[in-house]
Short mmCIF file of C-alpha atoms and ligand atoms in Angstrom, two decimals:
data_model
loop_
_atom_site.label_atom_id
_atom_site.label_comp_id
_atom_site.label_asym_id
_atom_site.label_seq_id
_atom_site.Cartn_x
_atom_site.Cartn_y
_atom_site.Cartn_z
CA MET A 1 99.00 107.25 104.36
CA GLU A 2 101.55 108.13 106.99
CA ILE A 3 103.92 110.83 105.77
CA LEU A 4 107.09 108.87 106.64
CA ALA A 5 105.90 106.13 104.28
CA TYR A 6 106.21 108.53 101.34
CA ALA A 7 109.98 108.02 101.56
CA ASP A 8 109.30 104.64 99.92
CA ARG A 9 108.49 106.56 96.77
CA ALA A 10 112.04 107.88 96.70
CA VAL A 11 113.36 104.34 97.26
CA ASP A 12 111.22 102.89 94.48
CA LEU A 13 112.22 105.57 91.98
CA VAL A 14 115.96 105.43 92.74
CA ASN A 15 115.98 101.63 92.59
CA THR A 16 114.63 101.59 89.05
CA ASP A 17 118.28 102.18 88.14
CA LEU A 18 121.03 100.24 89.90
CA PRO A 19 124.55 101.29 88.99
CA GLY A 20 126.69 98.30 88.09
CA THR A 21 123.82 96.19 86.78
CA GLY A 22 123.18 98.10 83.54
CA ASP A 23 119.53 97.35 84.20
CA ASP A 24 117.29 100.42 83.93
CA ARG A 25 113.64 99.78 84.69
CA LEU A 26 112.39 103.28 83.88
CA CYS A 27 112.55 103.42 80.10
CA SER A 28 108.94 103.42 78.88
CA GLU A 29 105.51 104.77 79.70
CA GLN A 30 104.66 101.29 80.95
CA ASP A 31 107.49 101.60 83.48
CA VAL A 32 106.07 104.94 84.62
CA LEU A 33 102.63 103.40 85.19
CA ARG A 34 104.21 100.55 87.16
CA LEU A 35 106.02 103.02 89.42
CA LEU A 36 103.13 105.42 90.10
CA PRO A 37 100.37 104.46 92.57
CA SER A 38 97.90 102.18 90.77
CA THR A 39 94.95 104.42 91.76
CA TRP A 40 96.25 107.32 89.66
CA THR A 41 94.71 107.69 86.23
CA ILE A 42 97.34 109.02 83.85
CA SER A 43 96.98 110.11 80.23
CA ARG A 44 99.47 108.88 77.67
CA ALA A 45 100.92 112.38 77.27
CA ALA A 46 101.34 112.70 81.03
CA ALA A 47 103.11 109.35 81.19
CA GLU A 48 105.42 110.48 78.40
CA SER A 49 106.44 113.74 80.04
CA GLY A 50 106.44 111.96 83.40
CA LEU A 51 109.08 109.57 82.12
CA ARG A 52 111.38 112.46 81.24
CA GLU A 53 110.79 114.26 84.53
CA LEU A 54 111.20 111.19 86.72
CA ARG A 55 114.43 110.20 84.98
CA ALA A 56 115.75 113.73 85.43
CA VAL A 57 115.08 113.83 89.17
CA ARG A 58 116.23 110.27 89.90
CA PRO A 59 119.94 111.10 90.36
CA ARG A 60 119.02 113.90 92.77
CA LEU A 61 117.15 111.42 94.95
CA ARG A 62 120.02 108.93 94.80
CA HIS A 63 122.38 111.70 95.86
CA VAL A 64 120.40 112.15 99.10
CA PHE A 65 120.81 108.47 100.01
CA GLU A 66 124.49 108.34 98.99
CA GLN A 67 125.36 111.41 101.04
CA ALA A 68 123.37 110.28 104.07
CA ALA A 69 124.90 106.79 103.94
CA ALA A 70 128.40 108.32 103.71
CA GLY A 71 127.75 110.40 106.84
CA GLN A 72 127.58 113.64 104.83
CA GLU A 73 124.46 114.76 106.67
CA ARG A 74 124.56 118.42 105.68
CA ASP A 75 124.92 117.58 101.99
CA ALA A 76 122.00 115.18 102.23
CA VAL A 77 119.86 117.82 103.93
CA LEU A 78 120.86 120.47 101.40
CA ALA A 79 119.81 118.17 98.56
CA VAL A 80 116.45 117.48 100.25
CA ASN A 81 115.87 121.18 100.82
CA ARG A 82 116.48 121.85 97.13
CA LEU A 83 113.96 119.15 96.23
CA LEU A 84 111.42 120.65 98.64
CA GLY A 85 111.98 124.01 96.94
CA ASP A 86 111.57 122.62 93.43
CA PHE A 87 108.61 120.39 94.32
CA PRO A 88 106.72 122.43 96.93
CA ALA A 89 103.83 120.72 98.70
CA SER A 90 100.37 122.16 98.23
CA LEU A 91 98.30 120.58 101.00
CA SER A 92 94.58 119.94 100.86
CA ILE A 93 92.06 117.45 102.22
CA SER A 94 89.89 115.45 99.85
CA ASP A 95 87.29 112.65 99.90
CA HIS A 96 86.97 111.96 96.18
CA ASP A 97 85.78 108.54 95.01
CA ASP A 98 84.30 107.70 98.45
CA ASP A 99 87.87 107.29 99.65
CA GLY A 100 87.31 108.91 103.05
CA TRP A 101 89.07 112.09 104.11
CA HIS A 102 92.73 112.04 103.20
CA MET A 103 95.55 114.46 102.54
CA HIS A 104 96.69 115.51 99.10
CA LEU A 105 100.26 116.78 99.04
CA ALA A 106 100.15 118.39 95.59
CA ASP A 107 97.60 119.71 93.11
CA ALA A 108 96.51 116.97 90.74
CA ASP A 109 97.09 119.30 87.77
CA THR A 110 100.83 119.59 88.50
CA GLY A 111 101.29 116.29 86.63
CA PRO A 112 102.05 112.81 87.92
CA ALA A 113 105.84 113.11 88.12
CA CYS A 114 105.66 116.31 90.11
CA ARG A 115 103.03 114.84 92.43
CA TYR A 116 105.10 111.72 92.93
CA VAL A 117 108.32 113.59 93.67
CA THR A 118 106.57 116.04 96.01
CA GLY A 119 105.60 113.04 98.16
CA ALA A 120 109.05 111.49 97.87
CA ALA A 121 110.78 114.71 98.97
CA LEU A 122 108.41 115.18 101.90
CA GLY A 123 108.93 111.57 102.95
CA LEU A 124 112.71 112.01 102.92
CA ALA A 125 112.44 115.31 104.81
CA TYR A 126 110.25 113.78 107.53
CA THR A 127 112.47 110.71 107.78
CA ILE A 128 115.54 112.90 108.33
CA ALA A 129 113.78 115.27 110.74
CA GLU A 130 112.07 112.61 112.85
CA ARG A 131 114.40 109.63 112.62
CA GLY A 132 117.75 111.06 111.48
CA PRO A 133 119.67 110.97 108.19
CA ARG A 134 121.33 107.68 109.13
CA ARG A 135 118.02 105.99 108.34
CA LEU A 136 118.71 106.50 104.65
CA GLY A 137 120.99 103.74 103.44
CA VAL A 138 122.75 102.27 100.41
CA CYS A 139 123.19 98.50 100.11
CA ASP A 140 126.63 97.27 101.16
CA ALA A 141 126.54 94.01 99.18
CA GLY A 142 129.05 94.03 96.35
CA ARG A 143 128.03 96.40 93.58
CA CYS A 144 124.32 96.38 94.41
CA ARG A 145 123.95 100.05 95.51
CA ALA A 146 120.18 99.77 95.92
CA VAL A 147 118.86 102.28 98.45
CA PHE A 148 116.55 101.70 101.41
CA VAL A 149 115.00 103.33 104.46
CA ASP A 150 116.20 101.61 107.63
CA THR A 151 113.22 100.97 109.92
CA THR A 152 114.97 98.52 112.27
CA THR A 153 114.75 99.46 115.95
CA ASN A 154 118.53 99.82 116.36
CA ALA A 155 119.21 101.36 112.91
CA SER A 156 121.50 98.48 111.97
CA ARG A 157 120.38 97.66 108.45
CA ARG A 158 123.17 97.32 105.85
CA TYR A 159 121.53 95.56 102.92
CA CYS A 160 118.61 96.30 100.62
CA SER A 161 117.16 92.79 100.86
CA ASP A 162 117.51 89.36 102.47
CA ARG A 163 119.01 88.19 99.21
CA CYS A 164 121.84 90.74 99.41
CA ALA A 165 122.39 90.02 103.12
CA THR A 166 122.78 86.30 102.36
CA ARG A 167 125.09 87.00 99.43
CA ALA A 168 127.30 89.25 101.57
CA ASN A 169 127.40 86.74 104.42
CA VAL A 170 128.43 83.92 102.08
CA ALA A 171 131.15 86.12 100.58
CA ALA A 172 132.45 87.03 104.05
CA TYR A 173 132.41 83.36 105.11
CA ARG A 174 134.41 82.34 102.02
CA ALA A 175 136.91 85.14 102.63
CA ARG A 176 137.40 83.99 106.22
CA LYS A 177 137.86 80.40 105.06
CA ARG A 178 140.43 81.45 102.48
CA ALA A 179 142.28 83.45 105.13
CA ALA A 180 142.29 80.46 107.51
CA VAL A 181 143.72 78.11 104.85
CA SER A 182 146.58 80.36 103.76
ZN1 ZN B 1 93.19 111.34 96.82
ZN1 ZN B 2 121.39 95.03 97.69
#
């Protein structure tokens, strides 16, 4: 897995809670299992403590996206550096389960939440260092506030999804029409 792609873990975790919708999709051990990579085998106790830990770190990850999207680059970087400090990578190479040689970013015995967030923090750090903080975005459509990593060639993405882009375009069209009539 390419290290930049680990930033998707941060996106997936933050987007389990969208402000304004009242819809929180990280409330049970089932939700934890849905979020974590399907290849991970997790005990019930680990899922339980994982739920607490993931919910606790979620606002810190959102903060990175909010600051980056607002042009507060230094604040975004500071927040990432704190995450890197709290979830330090412990690199090793493994070929368990006939998987071929691949990198592990954290010790398996640190627990699933810690492993997950270690990857997320590294992904954000690499995204900022290699592509710039402006690649971390927050959806502009209404009250959506979902976060995303902008991988467009000209860094022009404003919405989390096609659905939000369409919704925003329709709203803008109606506003223009109203303005033209009055
Ligand atoms: Zn592995
Ligand atoms: Zn959106």
